[in-house]
Amino acid sequence: ASDMKGSVTAMVAAAGDFAKESGRDFAGRICVSGSVHEECFEGVSCREVSRIVKPDMVIIGEATTTTIKIGQRGRAEVVVETEGLSCHSSNPHKGVNAVYHMMTVIEEIRKIVPNEHPILGKGILELTDIMSLPYPGASVVPALCRATFDRRTLVGEDEESILVQIRQAIDRAAQRIPGLKAKAYISRGEEPCWTGETIAAKRYFPAWVVDEQTDFVQKAAKGLRDMGVEAKISHFDFCTNGRNFCGEAGIPTIGYGPSLESLAHVRDEYIEIDQLIKAYYGFKGMLKELTA
């Protein structure tokens, strides 16, 4: 309801009614896209939208409680592996336990202090899962340990700068463990889509932000005010398709949509009717101002 049927409905209705009421007498072209698989690979499907439509500006309809979002932190899924040597656990001295080595690496990784951005806030580096191989161990000292970190990135950071920090932590761990075998990389994912297609991509999604003082943002805000919507300006706490439109393609992008951000991905999800109606009028107001 909130993520994203309500907003898609409001966008389609607003675009259709605006076209009808204006007699299609407006500058440019208005396109409404409903892209697939955003939760698993935000922005990947939108690469085709960017390629085909080539938009001059984008409004993302994600839930914003009808405020204007001018940016978001990016996301990278960083995998760290340590390599050991298997042996029978009754004679552990004959092997090398990869998990013990990972413990030291993680200790060094936790010393990393992510950067901070004046608008997007603090970057994040958090361990999300860890596993040893073989699993289950069955009396075998693990020869491999793999840990995954969720790295929320900021504008100005890229894949290499993220991995450099992790590799420096590995180097520090190597000073404590001679002969340490460890590596870090950005993971790749592959998921079946409901369309029957398989979508595969690297799990790296760049941060983005637009200047609040640009004509695009100011005109959008004026369009909302003209419709009686007083929308404060802030940023997304979660990832959106803006990672492609603005983060990759460099297209000026904002977020505006109905419902509470906290209602996405929850049980008994719903959308408030007044939010839906406010978004509808808000979309129409922005379209009028941006195509004048």
PDB file of C-alpha atoms in Angstrom:
ATOM      1  CA  ALA A   1       0.000   0.000   0.000  1.00  0.00           C
ATOM      2  CA  SER A   2       2.716   2.459   0.981  1.00  0.00           C
ATOM      3  CA  ASP A   3       5.581   0.907  -0.980  1.00  0.00           C
ATOM      4  CA  MET A   4       4.599   1.595  -3.764  1.00  0.00           C
ATOM      5  CA  LYS A   5       0.991   1.083  -4.900  1.00  0.00           C
ATOM      6  CA  GLY A   6      -0.342   4.228  -3.243  1.00  0.00           C
ATOM      7  CA  SER A   7       2.296   6.525  -4.666  1.00  0.00           C
ATOM      8  CA  VAL A   8       2.172   4.984  -8.163  1.00  0.00           C
ATOM      9  CA  THR A   9      -1.597   5.547  -8.154  1.00  0.00           C
ATOM     10  CA  ALA A  10      -1.151   9.179  -7.081  1.00  0.00           C
ATOM     11  CA  MET A  11       1.510   9.764  -9.762  1.00  0.00           C
ATOM     12  CA  VAL A  12      -0.540   8.206 -12.574  1.00  0.00           C
ATOM     13  CA  ALA A  13      -3.667  10.110 -11.548  1.00  0.00           C
ATOM     14  CA  ALA A  14      -1.802  13.405 -11.137  1.00  0.00           C
ATOM     15  CA  ALA A  15      -0.007  13.106 -14.487  1.00  0.00           C
ATOM     16  CA  GLY A  16      -3.192  12.096 -16.318  1.00  0.00           C
ATOM     17  CA  ASP A  17      -5.320  14.851 -14.784  1.00  0.00           C
ATOM     18  CA  PHE A  18      -2.618  17.478 -15.293  1.00  0.00           C
ATOM     19  CA  ALA A  19      -2.361  16.551 -18.978  1.00  0.00           C
ATOM     20  CA  LYS A  20      -6.139  16.732 -19.373  1.00  0.00           C
ATOM     21  CA  GLU A  21      -6.612  19.979 -17.450  1.00  0.00           C
ATOM     22  CA  SER A  22      -3.749  21.725 -19.274  1.00  0.00           C
ATOM     23  CA  GLY A  23      -4.883  20.510 -22.683  1.00  0.00           C
ATOM     24  CA  ARG A  24      -1.414  18.967 -22.948  1.00  0.00           C
ATOM     25  CA  ASP A  25      -0.066  22.496 -23.345  1.00  0.00           C
ATOM     26  CA  PHE A  26       3.123  22.287 -21.303  1.00  0.00           C
ATOM     27  CA  ALA A  27       6.848  22.187 -21.955  1.00  0.00           C
ATOM     28  CA  GLY A  28       8.567  18.841 -22.343  1.00  0.00           C
ATOM     29  CA  ARG A  29       7.284  15.349 -21.740  1.00  0.00           C
ATOM     30  CA  ILE A  30       6.044  13.641 -18.569  1.00  0.00           C
ATOM     31  CA  CYS A  31       6.810   9.949 -18.048  1.00  0.00           C
ATOM     32  CA  VAL A  32       5.693   7.731 -15.176  1.00  0.00           C
ATOM     33  CA  SER A  33       7.803   4.622 -14.675  1.00  0.00           C
ATOM     34  CA  GLY A  34       6.993   1.633 -12.488  1.00  0.00           C
ATOM     35  CA  SER A  35      10.246  -0.315 -12.318  1.00  0.00           C
ATOM     36  CA  VAL A  36      10.759  -3.826 -10.958  1.00  0.00           C
ATOM     37  CA  HIS A  37      13.034  -5.291  -8.296  1.00  0.00           C
ATOM     38  CA  GLU A  38      13.897  -2.080  -6.456  1.00  0.00           C
ATOM     39  CA  GLU A  39      14.103  -3.777  -3.057  1.00  0.00           C
ATOM     40  CA  CYS A  40      16.832  -6.187  -4.152  1.00  0.00           C
ATOM     41  CA  PHE A  41      18.703  -4.038  -6.678  1.00  0.00           C
ATOM     42  CA  GLU A  42      17.701  -0.417  -6.275  1.00  0.00           C
ATOM     43  CA  GLY A  43      18.345   1.526  -9.439  1.00  0.00           C
ATOM     44  CA  VAL A  44      19.370  -1.391 -11.669  1.00  0.00           C
ATOM     45  CA  SER A  45      16.103  -1.569 -13.638  1.00  0.00           C
ATOM     46  CA  CYS A  46      16.078   2.223 -13.837  1.00  0.00           C
ATOM     47  CA  ARG A  47      19.220   2.110 -15.937  1.00  0.00           C
ATOM     48  CA  GLU A  48      16.897   1.185 -18.807  1.00  0.00           C
ATOM     49  CA  VAL A  49      14.568   4.073 -17.940  1.00  0.00           C
ATOM     50  CA  SER A  50      17.523   6.476 -17.981  1.00  0.00           C
ATOM     51  CA  ARG A  51      18.739   5.043 -21.280  1.00  0.00           C
ATOM     52  CA  ILE A  52      15.388   5.105 -23.073  1.00  0.00           C
ATOM     53  CA  VAL A  53      13.685   8.185 -21.603  1.00  0.00           C
ATOM     54  CA  LYS A  54      16.773  10.340 -20.920  1.00  0.00           C
ATOM     55  CA  PRO A  55      14.945  12.477 -18.340  1.00  0.00           C
ATOM     56  CA  ASP A  56      16.076  16.016 -17.496  1.00  0.00           C
ATOM     57  CA  MET A  57      14.819  15.645 -13.932  1.00  0.00           C
ATOM     58  CA  VAL A  58      13.286  12.905 -11.779  1.00  0.00           C
ATOM     59  CA  ILE A  59      10.809  12.777  -8.912  1.00  0.00           C
ATOM     60  CA  ILE A  60      10.967   9.526  -6.947  1.00  0.00           C
ATOM     61  CA  GLY A  61       7.621   8.650  -5.387  1.00  0.00           C
ATOM     62  CA  GLU A  62       8.937   6.766  -2.349  1.00  0.00           C
ATOM     63  CA  ALA A  63       7.230   7.460   0.977  1.00  0.00           C
ATOM     64  CA  THR A  64       8.439  10.806   2.362  1.00  0.00           C
ATOM     65  CA  THR A  65       5.383  11.838   4.433  1.00  0.00           C
ATOM     66  CA  THR A  66       5.026  14.382   1.593  1.00  0.00           C
ATOM     67  CA  THR A  67       8.308  16.115   2.402  1.00  0.00           C
ATOM     68  CA  ILE A  68      11.007  16.752  -0.219  1.00  0.00           C
ATOM     69  CA  LYS A  69      14.065  14.519  -0.109  1.00  0.00           C
ATOM     70  CA  ILE A  70      17.194  15.845  -1.803  1.00  0.00           C
ATOM     71  CA  GLY A  71      19.561  12.911  -1.268  1.00  0.00           C
ATOM     72  CA  GLN A  72      20.374   9.604   0.320  1.00  0.00           C
ATOM     73  CA  ARG A  73      23.286   7.586   1.573  1.00  0.00           C
ATOM     74  CA  GLY A  74      24.510   4.884  -0.753  1.00  0.00           C
ATOM     75  CA  ARG A  75      24.999   1.233   0.089  1.00  0.00           C
ATOM     76  CA  ALA A  76      27.749  -1.292  -0.470  1.00  0.00           C
ATOM     77  CA  GLU A  77      27.766  -4.936   0.565  1.00  0.00           C
ATOM     78  CA  VAL A  78      31.375  -5.669   1.483  1.00  0.00           C
ATOM     79  CA  VAL A  79      32.529  -9.271   1.875  1.00  0.00           C
ATOM     80  CA  VAL A  80      35.650 -10.147   3.861  1.00  0.00           C
ATOM     81  CA  GLU A  81      37.169 -13.644   3.721  1.00  0.00           C
ATOM     82  CA  THR A  82      39.905 -15.248   5.775  1.00  0.00           C
ATOM     83  CA  GLU A  83      41.538 -18.453   4.652  1.00  0.00           C
ATOM     84  CA  GLY A  84      42.848 -21.136   7.001  1.00  0.00           C
ATOM     85  CA  LEU A  85      43.715 -24.822   6.813  1.00  0.00           C
ATOM     86  CA  SER A  86      41.295 -27.644   7.603  1.00  0.00           C
ATOM     87  CA  CYS A  87      42.152 -30.465   9.926  1.00  0.00           C
ATOM     88  CA  HIS A  88      40.390 -32.683  12.443  1.00  0.00           C
ATOM     89  CA  SER A  89      39.255 -30.658  15.415  1.00  0.00           C
ATOM     90  CA  SER A  90      40.808 -33.230  17.752  1.00  0.00           C
ATOM     91  CA  ASN A  91      44.204 -32.029  16.462  1.00  0.00           C
ATOM     92  CA  PRO A  92      43.640 -28.299  15.892  1.00  0.00           C
ATOM     93  CA  HIS A  93      47.365 -27.541  15.995  1.00  0.00           C
ATOM     94  CA  LYS A  94      47.707 -29.224  12.592  1.00  0.00           C
ATOM     95  CA  GLY A  95      45.428 -26.691  10.933  1.00  0.00           C
ATOM     96  CA  VAL A  96      44.703 -22.967  10.836  1.00  0.00           C
ATOM     97  CA  ASN A  97      41.319 -21.831  12.123  1.00  0.00           C
ATOM     98  CA  ALA A  98      39.971 -19.222   9.709  1.00  0.00           C
ATOM     99  CA  VAL A  99      37.413 -18.016  12.258  1.00  0.00           C
ATOM    100  CA  TYR A 100      40.077 -17.013  14.785  1.00  0.00           C
ATOM    101  CA  HIS A 101      41.803 -15.010  12.083  1.00  0.00           C
ATOM    102  CA  MET A 102      38.499 -13.378  11.154  1.00  0.00           C
ATOM    103  CA  MET A 103      38.020 -12.325  14.773  1.00  0.00           C
ATOM    104  CA  THR A 104      41.234 -10.306  14.590  1.00  0.00           C
ATOM    105  CA  VAL A 105      40.304  -8.818  11.222  1.00  0.00           C
ATOM    106  CA  ILE A 106      36.880  -7.769  12.535  1.00  0.00           C
ATOM    107  CA  GLU A 107      38.522  -6.191  15.558  1.00  0.00           C
ATOM    108  CA  GLU A 108      40.596  -4.006  13.233  1.00  0.00           C
ATOM    109  CA  ILE A 109      37.638  -3.235  10.955  1.00  0.00           C
ATOM    110  CA  ARG A 110      35.675  -1.959  13.947  1.00  0.00           C
ATOM    111  CA  LYS A 111      38.331   0.712  14.419  1.00  0.00           C
ATOM    112  CA  ILE A 112      37.296   2.317  11.122  1.00  0.00           C
ATOM    113  CA  VAL A 113      35.415   5.578  11.657  1.00  0.00           C
ATOM    114  CA  PRO A 114      33.176   6.261   8.625  1.00  0.00           C
ATOM    115  CA  ASN A 115      33.008   9.790   7.232  1.00  0.00           C
ATOM    116  CA  GLU A 116      30.213  12.249   7.937  1.00  0.00           C
ATOM    117  CA  HIS A 117      28.254  14.491   5.552  1.00  0.00           C
ATOM    118  CA  PRO A 118      26.518  17.757   6.561  1.00  0.00           C
ATOM    119  CA  ILE A 119      23.238  16.681   4.949  1.00  0.00           C
ATOM    120  CA  LEU A 120      23.304  12.883   4.749  1.00  0.00           C
ATOM    121  CA  GLY A 121      24.768  12.374   8.216  1.00  0.00           C
ATOM    122  CA  LYS A 122      27.142   9.614   9.247  1.00  0.00           C
ATOM    123  CA  GLY A 123      28.318   6.740   7.102  1.00  0.00           C
ATOM    124  CA  ILE A 124      27.766   3.287   8.554  1.00  0.00           C
ATOM    125  CA  LEU A 125      29.860   0.118   8.648  1.00  0.00           C
ATOM    126  CA  GLU A 126      28.039  -2.778  10.306  1.00  0.00           C
ATOM    127  CA  LEU A 127      28.619  -6.519  10.383  1.00  0.00           C
ATOM    128  CA  THR A 128      25.463  -8.264   9.157  1.00  0.00           C
ATOM    129  CA  ASP A 129      26.426 -11.938   8.873  1.00  0.00           C
ATOM    130  CA  ILE A 130      29.301 -14.336   9.359  1.00  0.00           C
ATOM    131  CA  MET A 131      29.755 -17.997   8.506  1.00  0.00           C
ATOM    132  CA  SER A 132      32.479 -20.628   8.406  1.00  0.00           C
ATOM    133  CA  LEU A 133      33.152 -23.327   5.849  1.00  0.00           C
ATOM    134  CA  PRO A 134      32.705 -26.211   5.846  1.00  0.00           C
ATOM    135  CA  TYR A 135      29.375 -25.809   7.613  1.00  0.00           C
ATOM    136  CA  PRO A 136      28.349 -27.576   9.733  1.00  0.00           C
ATOM    137  CA  GLY A 137      31.868 -28.223  10.950  1.00  0.00           C
ATOM    138  CA  ALA A 138      31.416 -31.871  11.992  1.00  0.00           C
ATOM    139  CA  SER A 139      34.755 -32.054  13.816  1.00  0.00           C
ATOM    140  CA  VAL A 140      36.572 -30.039  11.150  1.00  0.00           C
ATOM    141  CA  VAL A 141      38.585 -26.880  11.790  1.00  0.00           C
ATOM    142  CA  PRO A 142      37.114 -24.293   9.368  1.00  0.00           C
ATOM    143  CA  ALA A 143      39.290 -23.515   6.365  1.00  0.00           C
ATOM    144  CA  LEU A 144      37.314 -20.423   5.354  1.00  0.00           C
ATOM    145  CA  CYS A 145      35.400 -17.698   7.143  1.00  0.00           C
ATOM    146  CA  ARG A 146      33.246 -15.153   5.346  1.00  0.00           C
ATOM    147  CA  ALA A 147      31.802 -11.997   6.912  1.00  0.00           C
ATOM    148  CA  THR A 148      29.478  -9.475   5.258  1.00  0.00           C
ATOM    149  CA  PHE A 149      29.357  -5.802   6.155  1.00  0.00           C
ATOM    150  CA  ASP A 150      26.650  -3.277   5.317  1.00  0.00           C
ATOM    151  CA  ARG A 151      28.459  -0.076   4.378  1.00  0.00           C
ATOM    152  CA  ARG A 152      26.232   2.988   4.062  1.00  0.00           C
ATOM    153  CA  THR A 153      28.196   5.417   1.920  1.00  0.00           C
ATOM    154  CA  LEU A 154      28.312   9.182   1.466  1.00  0.00           C
ATOM    155  CA  VAL A 155      28.773  11.511  -1.487  1.00  0.00           C
ATOM    156  CA  GLY A 156      32.429  11.538  -2.488  1.00  0.00           C
ATOM    157  CA  GLU A 157      32.998   7.882  -1.593  1.00  0.00           C
ATOM    158  CA  ASP A 158      33.318   5.145  -4.197  1.00  0.00           C
ATOM    159  CA  GLU A 159      34.039   1.423  -4.347  1.00  0.00           C
ATOM    160  CA  GLU A 160      37.796   1.848  -4.147  1.00  0.00           C
ATOM    161  CA  SER A 161      37.788   4.254  -1.209  1.00  0.00           C
ATOM    162  CA  ILE A 162      35.493   1.895   0.705  1.00  0.00           C
ATOM    163  CA  LEU A 163      37.653  -1.156   0.045  1.00  0.00           C
ATOM    164  CA  VAL A 164      40.881   0.719   0.850  1.00  0.00           C
ATOM    165  CA  GLN A 165      39.689   1.215   4.429  1.00  0.00           C
ATOM    166  CA  ILE A 166      38.909  -2.496   4.792  1.00  0.00           C
ATOM    167  CA  ARG A 167      42.193  -3.562   3.222  1.00  0.00           C
ATOM    168  CA  GLN A 168      44.097  -1.272   5.562  1.00  0.00           C
ATOM    169  CA  ALA A 169      42.349  -3.006   8.469  1.00  0.00           C
ATOM    170  CA  ILE A 170      43.430  -6.366   7.023  1.00  0.00           C
ATOM    171  CA  ASP A 171      47.005  -5.072   6.823  1.00  0.00           C
ATOM    172  CA  ARG A 172      46.888  -4.115  10.490  1.00  0.00           C
ATOM    173  CA  ALA A 173      45.566  -7.575  11.337  1.00  0.00           C
ATOM    174  CA  ALA A 174      48.410  -9.116   9.312  1.00  0.00           C
ATOM    175  CA  GLN A 175      50.896  -7.358  11.567  1.00  0.00           C
ATOM    176  CA  ARG A 176      49.377  -9.284  14.456  1.00  0.00           C
ATOM    177  CA  ILE A 177      48.994 -12.581  12.574  1.00  0.00           C
ATOM    178  CA  PRO A 178      52.002 -13.440  10.397  1.00  0.00           C
ATOM    179  CA  GLY A 179      50.956 -15.228   7.227  1.00  0.00           C
ATOM    180  CA  LEU A 180      47.351 -14.017   7.424  1.00  0.00           C
ATOM    181  CA  LYS A 181      45.390 -14.782   4.245  1.00  0.00           C
ATOM    182  CA  ALA A 182      42.461 -12.407   3.848  1.00  0.00           C
ATOM    183  CA  LYS A 183      40.709 -10.403   1.139  1.00  0.00           C
ATOM    184  CA  ALA A 184      37.822  -7.984   0.708  1.00  0.00           C
ATOM    185  CA  TYR A 185      35.495  -7.291  -2.220  1.00  0.00           C
ATOM    186  CA  ILE A 186      32.070  -5.940  -3.158  1.00  0.00           C
ATOM    187  CA  SER A 187      29.579  -8.788  -3.465  1.00  0.00           C
ATOM    188  CA  ARG A 188      27.500  -9.583  -6.519  1.00  0.00           C
ATOM    189  CA  GLY A 189      23.892 -10.670  -6.279  1.00  0.00           C
ATOM    190  CA  GLU A 190      21.503 -12.606  -8.488  1.00  0.00           C
ATOM    191  CA  GLU A 191      17.754 -12.749  -7.910  1.00  0.00           C
ATOM    192  CA  PRO A 192      14.819 -14.069  -9.955  1.00  0.00           C
ATOM    193  CA  CYS A 193      12.257 -11.389 -10.750  1.00  0.00           C
ATOM    194  CA  TRP A 194       8.503 -11.966 -10.904  1.00  0.00           C
ATOM    195  CA  THR A 195       8.723 -11.252 -14.643  1.00  0.00           C
ATOM    196  CA  GLY A 196      10.727 -14.439 -15.080  1.00  0.00           C
ATOM    197  CA  GLU A 197      13.961 -12.593 -15.771  1.00  0.00           C
ATOM    198  CA  THR A 198      17.031 -12.981 -13.583  1.00  0.00           C
ATOM    199  CA  ILE A 199      18.557  -9.719 -12.458  1.00  0.00           C
ATOM    200  CA  ALA A 200      22.225  -9.758 -11.489  1.00  0.00           C
ATOM    201  CA  ALA A 201      24.393  -6.869 -10.374  1.00  0.00           C
ATOM    202  CA  LYS A 202      27.166  -5.806  -8.078  1.00  0.00           C
ATOM    203  CA  ARG A 203      25.786  -4.756  -4.696  1.00  0.00           C
ATOM    204  CA  TYR A 204      27.145  -1.246  -4.802  1.00  0.00           C
ATOM    205  CA  PHE A 205      24.760   1.690  -4.909  1.00  0.00           C
ATOM    206  CA  PRO A 206      26.270   5.216  -4.768  1.00  0.00           C
ATOM    207  CA  ALA A 207      25.089   8.076  -2.572  1.00  0.00           C
ATOM    208  CA  TRP A 208      23.622  11.220  -4.114  1.00  0.00           C
ATOM    209  CA  VAL A 209      22.520  14.698  -3.124  1.00  0.00           C
ATOM    210  CA  VAL A 210      21.252  17.772  -4.981  1.00  0.00           C
ATOM    211  CA  ASP A 211      21.707  21.387  -3.932  1.00  0.00           C
ATOM    212  CA  GLU A 212      18.651  22.697  -2.110  1.00  0.00           C
ATOM    213  CA  GLN A 213      19.075  26.071  -3.837  1.00  0.00           C
ATOM    214  CA  THR A 214      18.836  24.757  -7.412  1.00  0.00           C
ATOM    215  CA  ASP A 215      15.909  25.895  -9.580  1.00  0.00           C
ATOM    216  CA  PHE A 216      14.669  22.302  -9.713  1.00  0.00           C
ATOM    217  CA  VAL A 217      14.267  21.981  -5.941  1.00  0.00           C
ATOM    218  CA  GLN A 218      12.945  25.503  -5.478  1.00  0.00           C
ATOM    219  CA  LYS A 219      10.376  25.148  -8.279  1.00  0.00           C
ATOM    220  CA  ALA A 220       9.229  21.807  -6.891  1.00  0.00           C
ATOM    221  CA  ALA A 221       8.817  23.389  -3.452  1.00  0.00           C
ATOM    222  CA  LYS A 222       6.857  26.296  -4.965  1.00  0.00           C
ATOM    223  CA  GLY A 223       4.587  23.882  -6.833  1.00  0.00           C
ATOM    224  CA  LEU A 224       3.795  22.178  -3.541  1.00  0.00           C
ATOM    225  CA  ARG A 225       3.144  25.455  -1.730  1.00  0.00           C
ATOM    226  CA  ASP A 226       0.789  26.540  -4.533  1.00  0.00           C
ATOM    227  CA  MET A 227      -1.234  23.423  -3.729  1.00  0.00           C
ATOM    228  CA  GLY A 228      -1.236  24.188  -0.021  1.00  0.00           C
ATOM    229  CA  VAL A 229       1.457  21.651   0.819  1.00  0.00           C
ATOM    230  CA  GLU A 230       4.195  22.995   3.084  1.00  0.00           C
ATOM    231  CA  ALA A 231       6.982  20.455   2.603  1.00  0.00           C
ATOM    232  CA  LYS A 232      10.208  20.673   4.553  1.00  0.00           C
ATOM    233  CA  ILE A 233      13.410  19.518   2.879  1.00  0.00           C
ATOM    234  CA  SER A 234      15.347  16.526   4.211  1.00  0.00           C
ATOM    235  CA  HIS A 235      16.927  13.294   2.932  1.00  0.00           C
ATOM    236  CA  PHE A 236      16.092   9.591   2.643  1.00  0.00           C
ATOM    237  CA  ASP A 237      17.308   7.252   5.361  1.00  0.00           C
ATOM    238  CA  PHE A 238      16.952   4.258   3.020  1.00  0.00           C
ATOM    239  CA  CYS A 239      18.051   3.467  -0.527  1.00  0.00           C
ATOM    240  CA  THR A 240      15.955   4.337  -3.580  1.00  0.00           C
ATOM    241  CA  ASN A 241      16.171   4.304  -7.363  1.00  0.00           C
ATOM    242  CA  GLY A 242      17.846   7.693  -7.056  1.00  0.00           C
ATOM    243  CA  ARG A 243      21.110   5.773  -6.815  1.00  0.00           C
ATOM    244  CA  ASN A 244      20.848   5.334 -10.592  1.00  0.00           C
ATOM    245  CA  PHE A 245      19.100   8.511 -11.682  1.00  0.00           C
ATOM    246  CA  CYS A 246      21.308  10.889  -9.691  1.00  0.00           C
ATOM    247  CA  GLY A 247      24.101   8.718  -8.285  1.00  0.00           C
ATOM    248  CA  GLU A 248      25.080   7.086 -11.607  1.00  0.00           C
ATOM    249  CA  ALA A 249      23.457   9.082 -14.409  1.00  0.00           C
ATOM    250  CA  GLY A 250      23.844  12.500 -12.775  1.00  0.00           C
ATOM    251  CA  ILE A 251      20.196  13.471 -13.371  1.00  0.00           C
ATOM    252  CA  PRO A 252      18.796  16.039 -10.880  1.00  0.00           C
ATOM    253  CA  THR A 253      16.514  14.021  -8.589  1.00  0.00           C
ATOM    254  CA  ILE A 254      14.257  14.574  -5.600  1.00  0.00           C
ATOM    255  CA  GLY A 255      11.983  12.336  -3.589  1.00  0.00           C
ATOM    256  CA  TYR A 256       8.350  13.132  -2.777  1.00  0.00           C
ATOM    257  CA  GLY A 257       5.574  10.706  -1.971  1.00  0.00           C
ATOM    258  CA  PRO A 258       2.745   9.747   0.332  1.00  0.00           C
ATOM    259  CA  SER A 259       2.791   7.753   3.560  1.00  0.00           C
ATOM    260  CA  LEU A 260       5.160   7.352   6.479  1.00  0.00           C
ATOM    261  CA  GLU A 261       8.645   6.057   5.761  1.00  0.00           C
ATOM    262  CA  SER A 262       8.265   3.734   8.752  1.00  0.00           C
ATOM    263  CA  LEU A 263       5.407   1.864   7.031  1.00  0.00           C
ATOM    264  CA  ALA A 264       7.581   0.385   4.299  1.00  0.00           C
ATOM    265  CA  HIS A 265       8.395  -3.338   4.625  1.00  0.00           C
ATOM    266  CA  VAL A 266       6.240  -3.944   7.701  1.00  0.00           C
ATOM    267  CA  ARG A 267       3.409  -6.292   8.547  1.00  0.00           C
ATOM    268  CA  ASP A 268      -0.083  -4.842   8.118  1.00  0.00           C
ATOM    269  CA  GLU A 269       1.229  -2.078   5.893  1.00  0.00           C
ATOM    270  CA  TYR A 270      -1.313   0.628   5.076  1.00  0.00           C
ATOM    271  CA  ILE A 271      -1.558   4.147   3.676  1.00  0.00           C
ATOM    272  CA  GLU A 272      -3.536   7.074   5.066  1.00  0.00           C
ATOM    273  CA  ILE A 273      -6.079   8.520   2.633  1.00  0.00           C
ATOM    274  CA  ASP A 274      -5.148  12.132   3.468  1.00  0.00           C
ATOM    275  CA  GLN A 275      -1.523  11.335   2.596  1.00  0.00           C
ATOM    276  CA  LEU A 276      -2.635   9.872  -0.728  1.00  0.00           C
ATOM    277  CA  ILE A 277      -4.740  12.925  -1.586  1.00  0.00           C
ATOM    278  CA  LYS A 278      -2.035  15.363  -0.470  1.00  0.00           C
ATOM    279  CA  ALA A 279       0.503  13.546  -2.664  1.00  0.00           C
ATOM    280  CA  TYR A 280      -1.845  13.674  -5.652  1.00  0.00           C
ATOM    281  CA  TYR A 281      -2.189  17.446  -5.398  1.00  0.00           C
ATOM    282  CA  GLY A 282       1.503  17.780  -4.635  1.00  0.00           C
ATOM    283  CA  PHE A 283       2.496  15.897  -7.778  1.00  0.00           C
ATOM    284  CA  LYS A 284       0.155  18.062  -9.867  1.00  0.00           C
ATOM    285  CA  GLY A 285       1.562  21.247  -8.363  1.00  0.00           C
ATOM    286  CA  MET A 286       5.142  20.215  -9.075  1.00  0.00           C
ATOM    287  CA  LEU A 287       4.320  19.181 -12.629  1.00  0.00           C
ATOM    288  CA  LYS A 288       2.684  22.535 -13.296  1.00  0.00           C
ATOM    289  CA  GLU A 289       5.654  24.491 -11.973  1.00  0.00           C
ATOM    290  CA  LEU A 290       8.355  22.308 -13.545  1.00  0.00           C
ATOM    291  CA  THR A 291       6.794  22.319 -17.022  1.00  0.00           C
ATOM    292  CA  ALA A 292       5.876  26.014 -17.125  1.00  0.00           C
TER     293      ALA A 292
END
